[in-house]
mmCIF file of C-alpha atoms in Angstrom:
data_model
loop_
_atom_site.group_PDB
_atom_site.id
_atom_site.type_symbol
_atom_site.label_atom_id
_atom_site.label_comp_id
_atom_site.label_asym_id
_atom_site.label_seq_id
_atom_site.Cartn_x
_atom_site.Cartn_y
_atom_site.Cartn_z
ATOM 1 C CA MET A 548 11.618 4.721 -19.770
ATOM 2 C CA LYS A 549 11.385 7.791 -17.855
ATOM 3 C CA LYS A 550 15.095 10.132 -17.680
ATOM 4 C CA ILE A 551 15.852 12.223 -14.764
ATOM 5 C CA LEU A 552 19.264 14.587 -15.138
ATOM 6 C CA ILE A 553 21.554 14.778 -11.898
ATOM 7 C CA ALA A 554 23.674 18.039 -12.214
ATOM 8 C CA SER A 555 26.994 18.790 -10.323
ATOM 9 C CA ASP A 556 29.668 21.221 -9.966
ATOM 10 C CA THR A 557 31.474 17.726 -8.602
ATOM 11 C CA ALA A 558 32.900 15.626 -10.426
ATOM 12 C CA THR A 559 31.154 11.297 -9.663
ATOM 13 C CA HIS A 560 34.623 10.144 -10.570
ATOM 14 C CA PRO A 561 37.194 7.933 -9.363
ATOM 15 C CA CYS A 562 34.787 7.340 -6.598
ATOM 16 C CA THR A 563 37.575 8.362 -3.580
ATOM 17 C CA SER A 564 35.591 10.925 -1.872
ATOM 18 C CA GLY A 565 31.643 10.956 0.530
ATOM 19 C CA ASN A 566 30.016 13.494 -1.965
ATOM 20 C CA ARG A 567 30.532 11.327 -5.383
ATOM 21 C CA GLN A 568 28.783 8.438 -3.089
ATOM 22 C CA CYS A 569 26.133 11.248 -2.057
ATOM 23 C CA ILE A 570 26.097 11.468 -6.290
ATOM 24 C CA MET A 571 26.171 8.245 -7.116
ATOM 25 C CA GLN A 572 24.009 6.709 -5.242
ATOM 26 C CA GLN A 573 21.144 9.260 -6.015
ATOM 27 C CA ALA A 574 21.791 7.332 -9.364
ATOM 28 C CA GLU A 575 21.509 3.811 -8.163
ATOM 29 C CA VAL A 576 17.604 4.991 -6.204
ATOM 30 C CA LEU A 577 16.601 6.370 -9.353
ATOM 31 C CA ARG A 578 18.133 3.293 -11.570
ATOM 32 C CA SER A 579 16.620 1.204 -8.693
ATOM 33 C CA ILE A 580 12.802 2.970 -9.389
ATOM 34 C CA GLY A 581 12.906 2.725 -13.006
ATOM 35 C CA PHE A 582 14.594 6.157 -13.759
ATOM 36 C CA GLU A 583 17.400 6.140 -16.634
ATOM 37 C CA VAL A 584 19.533 8.757 -15.146
ATOM 38 C CA PHE A 585 21.943 11.057 -16.643
ATOM 39 C CA PHE A 586 24.402 13.566 -15.238
ATOM 40 C CA LEU A 587 25.610 17.162 -16.255
ATOM 41 C CA LEU A 588 28.796 18.340 -15.217
ATOM 42 C CA ILE A 589 28.579 21.816 -14.237
ATOM 43 C CA GLY A 590 32.241 24.180 -14.962
ATOM 44 C CA SER A 591 34.210 24.636 -12.058
ATOM 45 C CA GLN A 592 37.422 26.922 -10.892
ATOM 46 C CA GLU A 593 37.911 23.034 -9.812
ATOM 47 C CA SER A 594 37.138 20.893 -12.761
ATOM 48 C CA ASN A 595 40.444 18.987 -13.958
ATOM 49 C CA ALA A 596 40.524 16.636 -17.081
ATOM 50 C CA GLU A 597 41.481 13.450 -15.242
ATOM 51 C CA SER A 598 38.232 13.547 -12.779
ATOM 52 C CA ILE A 599 35.999 14.836 -16.030
ATOM 53 C CA ALA A 600 38.084 12.047 -18.109
ATOM 54 C CA ALA A 601 37.169 9.026 -15.841
ATOM 55 C CA THR A 602 32.665 10.477 -15.096
ATOM 56 C CA GLU A 603 32.078 10.716 -18.965
ATOM 57 C CA LYS A 604 34.557 7.308 -19.288
ATOM 58 C CA TYR A 605 31.303 6.068 -16.242
ATOM 59 C CA TRP A 606 28.508 7.809 -17.472
ATOM 60 C CA GLY A 607 28.444 7.036 -21.607
ATOM 61 C CA LYS A 608 26.390 8.440 -23.397
ATOM 62 C CA ASN A 609 24.008 9.715 -20.783
ATOM 63 C CA PHE A 610 26.925 12.224 -19.527
ATOM 64 C CA PHE A 611 26.507 15.774 -20.708
ATOM 65 C CA HIS A 612 29.635 18.793 -19.562
ATOM 66 C CA TYR A 613 29.034 22.644 -19.242
ATOM 67 C CA PRO A 614 32.726 23.531 -19.439
ATOM 68 C CA LEU A 615 33.143 27.932 -17.586
ATOM 69 C CA PRO A 616 33.722 29.401 -20.236
ATOM 70 C CA ALA A 617 37.566 31.230 -20.819
ATOM 71 C CA TRP A 618 36.120 34.858 -20.130
ATOM 72 C CA GLN A 619 34.433 34.091 -16.556
ATOM 73 C CA LEU A 620 36.706 32.117 -14.720
ATOM 74 C CA PHE A 621 39.270 34.750 -15.287
ATOM 75 C CA VAL A 622 37.108 37.227 -14.164
ATOM 76 C CA MET A 623 36.274 34.639 -11.082
ATOM 77 C CA ARG A 624 39.721 34.720 -10.089
ATOM 78 C CA LEU A 625 39.749 38.232 -10.711
ATOM 79 C CA SER A 626 37.852 38.819 -8.500
ATOM 80 C CA LYS A 627 39.214 36.557 -5.729
ATOM 81 C CA ARG A 628 42.028 37.991 -6.084
ATOM 82 C CA ILE A 629 40.665 41.773 -6.206
ATOM 83 C CA THR A 630 38.403 40.916 -2.796
ATOM 84 C CA ARG A 631 40.675 37.765 -0.853
ATOM 85 C CA GLN A 632 37.679 35.963 -0.747
ATOM 86 C CA ALA A 633 38.392 32.000 -1.704
ATOM 87 C CA TYR A 634 34.224 31.931 -2.198
ATOM 88 C CA PRO A 635 32.574 34.738 -2.561
ATOM 89 C CA ASP A 636 29.061 35.476 -0.830
ATOM 90 C CA ASN A 637 27.276 34.836 -4.002
ATOM 91 C CA ILE A 638 25.289 32.012 -4.805
ATOM 92 C CA ASP A 639 24.770 33.524 -8.182
ATOM 93 C CA PHE A 640 29.235 33.947 -8.838
ATOM 94 C CA TYR A 641 29.559 29.941 -9.359
ATOM 95 C CA PRO A 642 27.090 28.675 -12.221
ATOM 96 C CA PRO A 643 28.963 28.882 -15.969
ATOM 97 C CA ALA A 644 26.824 31.253 -17.915
ATOM 98 C CA GLY A 645 24.319 29.990 -19.663
ATOM 99 C CA ILE A 646 23.756 26.615 -17.579
ATOM 100 C CA VAL A 647 19.793 27.356 -17.522
ATOM 101 C CA GLY A 648 19.793 27.772 -21.360
ATOM 102 C CA PHE A 649 21.355 24.422 -22.153
ATOM 103 C CA ALA A 650 19.866 22.131 -19.433
ATOM 104 C CA ASN A 651 16.229 23.720 -21.607
ATOM 105 C CA THR A 652 18.424 22.612 -24.527
ATOM 106 C CA LEU A 653 18.908 18.493 -23.342
ATOM 107 C CA HIS A 654 14.990 18.493 -21.716
ATOM 108 C CA ALA A 655 13.607 19.449 -25.226
ATOM 109 C CA GLU A 656 16.164 16.518 -26.477
ATOM 110 C CA TYR A 657 15.512 14.496 -23.826
ATOM 111 C CA ASN A 658 12.209 15.460 -21.920
ATOM 112 C CA PHE A 659 12.878 14.855 -18.621
ATOM 113 C CA LYS A 660 11.255 13.419 -15.561
ATOM 114 C CA GLY A 661 12.421 15.933 -13.190
ATOM 115 C CA ILE A 662 16.449 17.809 -11.775
ATOM 116 C CA ILE A 663 18.690 17.311 -9.274
ATOM 117 C CA VAL A 664 20.756 19.975 -8.667
ATOM 118 C CA ASN A 665 23.360 19.282 -6.357
ATOM 119 C CA TYR A 666 24.664 22.064 -3.945
ATOM 120 C CA ILE A 667 23.175 25.551 -3.614
ATOM 121 C CA TRP A 668 25.536 27.281 -5.248
ATOM 122 C CA GLN A 669 23.996 25.963 -8.293
ATOM 123 C CA SER A 670 20.531 26.514 -7.695
ATOM 124 C CA LYS A 671 20.437 29.366 -10.339
ATOM 125 C CA LEU A 672 19.556 25.867 -12.570
ATOM 126 C CA ALA A 673 16.125 26.216 -10.428
ATOM 127 C CA GLY A 674 14.808 28.426 -13.523
ATOM 128 C CA CYS A 675 15.111 25.593 -16.742
ATOM 129 C CA LYS A 676 12.145 24.057 -17.788
ATOM 130 C CA ILE A 677 12.403 20.768 -16.110
ATOM 131 C CA PRO A 678 8.488 20.334 -14.678
ATOM 132 C CA VAL A 679 9.986 18.663 -11.151
ATOM 133 C CA ARG A 680 12.729 20.374 -9.378
ATOM 134 C CA ALA A 681 14.351 19.143 -6.167
ATOM 135 C CA ILE A 682 17.708 20.223 -4.745
ATOM 136 C CA PHE A 683 19.988 18.152 -2.719
ATOM 137 C CA THR A 684 21.916 20.239 -0.055
ATOM 138 C CA HIS A 685 24.930 18.114 0.620
ATOM 139 C CA ASP A 686 25.491 19.889 3.524
ATOM 140 C CA VAL A 687 24.595 23.258 6.402
ATOM 141 C CA PHE A 688 26.751 26.095 4.967
ATOM 142 C CA THR A 689 25.453 29.277 6.653
ATOM 143 C CA ASP A 690 28.544 31.097 8.052
ATOM 144 C CA ARG A 691 30.335 27.361 7.603
ATOM 145 C CA GLU A 692 33.833 28.923 8.585
ATOM 146 C CA LYS A 693 32.689 30.190 11.837
ATOM 147 C CA ARG A 694 30.895 26.759 13.174
ATOM 148 C CA TYR A 695 34.436 24.821 12.741
ATOM 149 C CA LYS A 696 37.685 26.313 12.429
ATOM 150 C CA ASP A 697 38.324 24.634 9.432
ATOM 151 C CA GLY A 698 35.248 25.866 7.789
ATOM 152 C CA ARG A 699 36.832 28.464 5.520
ATOM 153 C CA GLU A 700 38.177 25.959 3.441
ATOM 154 C CA TRP A 701 35.636 25.998 1.250
ATOM 155 C CA HIS A 702 32.167 26.991 0.619
ATOM 156 C CA HIS A 703 30.768 29.307 3.304
ATOM 157 C CA HIS A 704 27.579 31.605 2.277
ATOM 158 C CA SER A 705 25.597 33.319 4.734
ATOM 159 C CA LEU A 706 22.185 32.899 5.907
ATOM 160 C CA ARG A 707 20.823 34.739 3.056
ATOM 161 C CA GLU A 708 22.080 33.413 0.176
ATOM 162 C CA GLU A 709 21.596 29.555 1.224
ATOM 163 C CA ARG A 710 17.794 30.511 1.816
ATOM 164 C CA ARG A 711 17.664 32.462 -1.453
ATOM 165 C CA ALA A 712 19.067 29.285 -2.837
ATOM 166 C CA LEU A 713 16.728 26.559 -0.895
ATOM 167 C CA ARG A 714 13.333 28.766 -1.752
ATOM 168 C CA ARG A 715 14.146 28.295 -5.036
ATOM 169 C CA PHE A 716 13.225 24.631 -5.490
ATOM 170 C CA PRO A 717 9.849 22.977 -4.904
ATOM 171 C CA TYR A 718 11.567 20.165 -2.964
ATOM 172 C CA VAL A 719 14.296 20.117 -0.942
ATOM 173 C CA LEU A 720 16.640 17.007 -0.442
ATOM 174 C CA ALA A 721 18.440 16.816 3.559
ATOM 175 C CA ILE A 722 21.019 14.240 3.918
ATOM 176 C CA GLN A 723 20.111 13.865 7.523
ATOM 177 C CA ASP A 724 17.180 14.456 9.514
ATOM 178 C CA GLU A 725 18.349 18.043 12.132
ATOM 179 C CA GLU A 726 19.550 19.100 8.754
ATOM 180 C CA ARG A 727 15.678 18.675 7.588
ATOM 181 C CA ARG A 728 14.620 20.580 10.347
ATOM 182 C CA TYR A 729 16.902 24.032 9.538
ATOM 183 C CA PHE A 730 16.349 23.990 6.265
ATOM 184 C CA SER A 731 12.122 23.768 6.563
ATOM 185 C CA THR A 732 12.890 27.137 8.478
ATOM 186 C CA LEU A 733 14.883 28.992 5.719
ATOM 187 C CA ALA A 734 12.392 27.692 3.005
ATOM 188 C CA PRO A 735 8.726 26.795 4.354
ATOM 189 C CA ASP A 736 6.826 26.776 1.237
ATOM 190 C CA SER A 737 9.221 24.322 -0.131
ATOM 191 C CA GLU A 738 8.604 20.182 1.495
ATOM 192 C CA VAL A 739 11.620 19.601 2.344
ATOM 193 C CA ARG A 740 12.462 15.757 3.272
ATOM 194 C CA THR A 741 15.482 13.387 4.946
ATOM 195 C CA VAL A 742 16.543 11.027 2.031
ATOM 196 C CA TYR A 743 19.778 10.053 3.361
ATOM 197 C CA THR A 744 21.805 8.286 1.437
ATOM 198 C CA SER A 745 21.182 4.716 0.235
ATOM 199 C CA PHE A 746 23.622 2.120 0.407
ATOM 200 C CA PRO A 747 23.604 -1.518 -0.362
ATOM 201 C CA PHE A 748 24.513 -4.240 1.951
ATOM 202 C CA VAL A 749 27.494 -6.015 1.349
ATOM 203 C CA GLU A 750 27.259 -9.927 2.428
ATOM 204 C CA GLN A 751 31.654 -10.623 4.464
ATOM 205 C CA PRO A 752 32.269 -13.026 6.048
ATOM 206 C CA VAL A 753 33.757 -12.367 9.582
ATOM 207 C CA ALA A 754 37.483 -12.527 9.429
ATOM 208 C CA GLU A 755 40.153 -13.881 11.180
ATOM 209 C CA GLY A 756 42.388 -10.868 13.257
ATOM 210 C CA LYS A 757 41.910 -7.785 15.079
ATOM 211 C CA ASN A 758 41.518 -5.170 13.408
ATOM 212 C CA ILE A 759 40.195 -1.751 13.792
ATOM 213 C CA LEU A 760 38.838 -0.619 10.320
ATOM 214 C CA PHE A 761 39.550 2.761 9.967
ATOM 215 C CA PHE A 762 38.118 4.049 5.786
ATOM 216 C CA SER A 763 38.291 7.879 5.265
ATOM 217 C CA GLY A 764 38.378 10.391 2.879
ATOM 218 C CA ARG A 765 41.454 13.541 3.602
ATOM 219 C CA ASN A 766 39.394 16.194 4.663
ATOM 220 C CA ASN A 767 40.377 18.213 8.063
ATOM 221 C CA PHE A 768 37.452 16.877 10.238
ATOM 222 C CA ASN A 769 38.417 13.408 9.358
ATOM 223 C CA ILE A 770 41.937 14.066 9.972
ATOM 224 C CA ASN A 771 41.525 15.759 13.238
ATOM 225 C CA GLY A 772 39.077 12.248 14.560
ATOM 226 C CA ILE A 773 41.212 9.661 13.790
ATOM 227 C CA ARG A 774 44.660 12.050 14.857
ATOM 228 C CA ARG A 775 42.634 12.263 18.526
ATOM 229 C CA PHE A 776 41.501 8.306 18.471
ATOM 230 C CA ILE A 777 45.668 7.422 17.409
ATOM 231 C CA ARG A 778 46.396 10.209 20.438
ATOM 232 C CA THR A 779 44.101 8.877 23.532
ATOM 233 C CA THR A 780 42.457 5.705 22.526
ATOM 234 C CA LEU A 781 45.058 3.477 20.694
ATOM 235 C CA PRO A 782 47.941 3.698 23.602
ATOM 236 C CA LEU A 783 45.050 2.339 25.720
ATOM 237 C CA LEU A 784 44.330 -0.871 23.330
ATOM 238 C CA ALA A 785 47.676 -1.737 23.266
ATOM 239 C CA GLU A 786 48.029 -1.652 26.818
ATOM 240 C CA ARG A 787 45.332 -4.479 27.483
ATOM 241 C CA ASP A 788 45.584 -6.718 23.862
ATOM 242 C CA ALA A 789 48.458 -5.831 22.397
ATOM 243 C CA SER A 790 47.929 -7.942 19.297
ATOM 244 C CA ILE A 791 44.678 -5.148 18.286
ATOM 245 C CA ARG A 792 45.724 -3.214 14.844
ATOM 246 C CA LEU A 793 43.967 -0.441 13.412
ATOM 247 C CA LEU A 794 44.429 -0.734 9.639
ATOM 248 C CA ILE A 795 43.478 3.284 8.035
ATOM 249 C CA GLY A 796 42.331 3.033 4.295
ATOM 250 C CA GLY A 797 41.325 5.135 1.798
ATOM 251 C CA ASP A 798 42.349 9.063 0.615
ATOM 252 C CA ILE A 799 43.106 10.248 3.921
ATOM 253 C CA CYS A 800 46.195 7.976 3.960
ATOM 254 C CA SER A 801 48.156 10.484 1.288
ATOM 255 C CA VAL A 802 48.026 12.816 4.542
ATOM 256 C CA LEU A 803 49.418 10.908 7.370
ATOM 257 C CA ASP A 804 53.165 10.551 7.842
ATOM 258 C CA LYS A 805 53.890 6.690 8.768
ATOM 259 C CA GLU A 806 56.674 7.904 10.250
ATOM 260 C CA GLU A 807 54.276 9.532 13.041
ATOM 261 C CA LEU A 808 53.054 7.072 13.192
ATOM 262 C CA PRO A 809 52.500 3.751 16.370
ATOM 263 C CA GLY A 810 53.522 0.391 15.526
ATOM 264 C CA ASN A 811 50.043 -0.857 15.392
ATOM 265 C CA ILE A 812 48.346 1.365 13.064
ATOM 266 C CA THR A 813 49.038 -0.164 9.196
ATOM 267 C CA LEU A 814 48.415 2.787 6.437
ATOM 268 C CA ALA A 815 46.759 0.507 3.653
ATOM 269 C CA GLY A 816 46.634 3.365 1.656
ATOM 270 C CA LYS A 817 43.471 3.663 -1.520
ATOM 271 C CA TYR A 818 40.853 1.357 -1.645
ATOM 272 C CA ASP A 819 38.948 1.367 -6.023
ATOM 273 C CA SER A 820 36.715 -1.023 -4.161
ATOM 274 C CA PRO A 821 35.563 -0.046 -0.176
ATOM 275 C CA ALA A 822 34.845 -3.573 0.480
ATOM 276 C CA ASP A 823 38.946 -4.713 -0.055
ATOM 277 C CA PHE A 824 39.762 -2.688 2.520
ATOM 278 C CA TYR A 825 35.926 -3.570 5.429
ATOM 279 C CA ARG A 826 36.909 -6.791 4.245
ATOM 280 C CA LEU A 827 39.677 -7.006 6.373
ATOM 281 C CA GLY A 828 38.814 -6.725 10.110
ATOM 282 C CA ASN A 829 35.040 -6.962 11.866
ATOM 283 C CA ILE A 830 35.005 -3.314 13.362
ATOM 284 C CA ALA A 831 34.952 -0.226 12.213
ATOM 285 C CA ILE A 832 34.974 3.874 13.996
ATOM 286 C CA ASN A 833 34.525 6.994 13.233
ATOM 287 C CA PRO A 834 35.542 9.163 16.053
ATOM 288 C CA VAL A 835 34.676 12.369 13.733
ATOM 289 C CA TYR A 836 33.540 14.592 16.746
ATOM 290 C CA GLU A 837 32.643 17.852 14.025
ATOM 291 C CA GLY A 838 31.541 18.734 10.678
ATOM 292 C CA THR A 839 28.335 18.898 9.041
ATOM 293 C CA GLY A 840 26.683 16.473 6.230
ATOM 294 C CA LEU A 841 25.459 12.794 6.371
ATOM 295 C CA LYS A 842 28.088 10.908 8.448
ATOM 296 C CA ILE A 843 29.183 8.740 5.522
ATOM 297 C CA LYS A 844 31.643 6.632 6.850
ATOM 298 C CA THR A 845 29.205 5.394 9.368
ATOM 299 C CA PHE A 846 26.285 4.146 7.103
ATOM 300 C CA GLU A 847 29.106 2.216 4.968
ATOM 301 C CA ALA A 848 30.808 0.288 7.555
ATOM 302 C CA ILE A 849 27.338 -0.587 8.814
ATOM 303 C CA ALA A 850 25.999 -1.365 5.344
ATOM 304 C CA HIS A 851 29.314 -4.098 5.184
ATOM 305 C CA GLY A 852 28.457 -5.590 8.448
ATOM 306 C CA LYS A 853 30.365 -4.145 10.635
ATOM 307 C CA THR A 854 30.437 -3.204 14.928
ATOM 308 C CA THR A 855 30.418 0.271 13.766
ATOM 309 C CA ILE A 856 31.816 1.935 16.736
ATOM 310 C CA ALA A 857 31.125 6.126 16.484
ATOM 311 C CA ASP A 858 31.597 9.317 17.755
ATOM 312 C CA PRO A 859 27.688 11.034 19.152
ATOM 313 C CA HIS A 860 28.009 13.491 16.133
ATOM 314 C CA SER A 861 29.296 10.688 13.558
ATOM 315 C CA ALA A 862 24.809 9.582 15.072
ATOM 316 C CA LYS A 863 23.793 12.761 14.510
ATOM 317 C CA GLY A 864 20.824 12.507 12.591
ATOM 318 C CA ILE A 865 20.872 9.707 10.924
ATOM 319 C CA TYR A 866 17.746 7.278 10.032
ATOM 320 C CA ARG A 867 15.987 5.681 12.993
ATOM 321 C CA PRO A 868 18.546 6.486 15.691
ATOM 322 C CA GLU A 869 16.233 3.637 17.694
ATOM 323 C CA LEU A 870 17.056 0.689 14.909
ATOM 324 C CA ALA A 871 20.608 2.075 14.305
ATOM 325 C CA PRO A 872 23.180 -1.405 15.743
ATOM 326 C CA LEU A 873 26.088 1.427 16.854
ATOM 327 C CA ILE A 874 27.962 2.071 19.309
ATOM 328 C CA THR A 875 27.931 5.342 21.016
ATOM 329 C CA ALA A 876 31.409 6.622 22.770
ATOM 330 C CA THR A 877 31.947 9.683 24.036
ATOM 331 C CA THR A 878 35.572 9.229 26.329
ATOM 332 C CA PRO A 879 38.611 7.254 25.244
ATOM 333 C CA GLU A 880 37.619 4.717 27.908
ATOM 334 C CA GLU A 881 34.370 3.668 26.601
ATOM 335 C CA TYR A 882 36.380 3.466 23.031
ATOM 336 C CA ALA A 883 38.638 0.632 24.389
ATOM 337 C CA ASP A 884 36.245 -0.949 26.266
ATOM 338 C CA SER A 885 33.264 -1.377 23.498
ATOM 339 C CA ILE A 886 35.955 -2.589 21.278
ATOM 340 C CA LEU A 887 38.303 -4.824 23.334
ATOM 341 C CA ARG A 888 34.322 -6.126 24.354
ATOM 342 C CA TYR A 889 33.962 -7.014 20.887
ATOM 343 C CA ILE A 890 37.359 -7.975 19.484
ATOM 344 C CA ASP A 891 37.103 -11.868 20.723
ATOM 345 C CA SER A 892 33.402 -12.658 20.093
ATOM 346 C CA PRO A 893 32.769 -13.619 16.638
ATOM 347 C CA ASP A 894 29.627 -14.456 17.739
ATOM 348 C CA ALA A 895 28.783 -11.503 18.618
ATOM 349 C CA ILE A 896 29.965 -9.746 15.296
ATOM 350 C CA GLU A 897 27.427 -12.465 13.357
ATOM 351 C CA LYS A 898 25.218 -11.044 15.852
ATOM 352 C CA ASN A 899 25.091 -7.601 15.349
ATOM 353 C CA ARG A 900 25.723 -7.984 11.408
ATOM 354 C CA GLU A 901 22.202 -9.417 10.771
ATOM 355 C CA ARG A 902 20.947 -6.587 12.967
ATOM 356 C CA CYS A 903 23.264 -4.628 9.573
ATOM 357 C CA ARG A 904 21.781 -6.545 6.857
ATOM 358 C CA SER A 905 18.203 -5.394 9.022
ATOM 359 C CA TYR A 906 18.420 -1.892 9.263
ATOM 360 C CA ILE A 907 20.507 -1.388 6.037
ATOM 361 C CA GLU A 908 17.459 -2.345 4.314
ATOM 362 C CA SER A 909 14.655 -0.920 6.367
ATOM 363 C CA LEU A 910 16.789 2.670 5.043
ATOM 364 C CA ASN A 911 17.028 1.886 1.161
ATOM 365 C CA SER A 912 12.677 1.281 1.545
ATOM 366 C CA TYR A 913 12.134 4.182 3.440
ATOM 367 C CA ILE A 914 15.062 6.120 0.352
ATOM 368 C CA GLN A 915 13.044 4.615 -2.867
ATOM 369 C CA ALA A 916 9.512 5.481 -0.987
ATOM 370 C CA GLN A 917 11.011 9.784 -0.735
ATOM 371 C CA TYR A 918 12.118 9.625 -4.661
ATOM 372 C CA ARG A 919 9.345 7.705 -5.695
ATOM 373 C CA ASP A 920 7.084 10.241 -4.127
ATOM 374 C CA ILE A 921 9.190 13.407 -5.742
ATOM 375 C CA PHE A 922 9.611 11.659 -8.899
ATOM 376 C CA ASP A 923 6.800 9.095 -9.892
ATOM 377 C CA LYS A 924 3.979 10.463 -8.401
#
């Protein structure tokens, strides 16, 4: 069987965040087109024993781990303390010393057809000997701290460094179409493709009750979005139908204070399977109005057949927008009107679910074709 290596400094398990889901969906697409998939976890300052162990348990014999050397970790921490920069701009500050040689050793044993490197700060792996090399970008990191007030909390890099990373690879994989156009200007000699991320369609019956669903991780963009919805839209819904409830699930529940929330909100907590959460209602929202990357929550809700109402920002760059079974709402009134239009209409919800199925099947076929064309020529 053809073999391919996915490399990332982000563990895949527990699979509780959007970036981990993206990596796992890369793996599923590659398996679906006939590859045996291996995973290389690259050591970083954020590595923790729990995630390493959980990731190794999932991948088994197809798991490799290359830790950050202790001396390098010391140097990195000292440098950050001296410069007071949490994330220095130099992308080659992050890969462990010897990582390219380690990848070459693995390739000599397993004869990989290709490698997908996740994130620009691990782009040094473009120097390995694996024949087909692609970088999966996840996001735009150029001046991220200037574009978003919360941008300083994670990686942000200069245009120079993002361009340097992308130009190392013959293939650049963008997660949505607006980003593909941007990356094409930075790396004109690379083949830049939008690959989105795949989602299996999950069959679920129409649920009883009037629950609205929001399933999310805990990053600040998600927190800001749901807080604004609670502040501006939920009171309008309560005035018109007091039986409507907002159910919030996922890791975001750990940073919301139950005592500060209205009584028509339930913090449902974490779920090992998103399907268990989405089974609780028919309408999902994505009120996130800032941030870049793929709008995971939008696609995830559609993949569960939910009537999905989103801020226009959370519909940017999606696959075939003219076909998407997605309702956009800009104002609190538009959100409330859209929710009320569907909340008592099981027939409309059922019809929309069939549109969701067709859309997700089309999306997945497109994604498979992109990966096949790059790695299976």
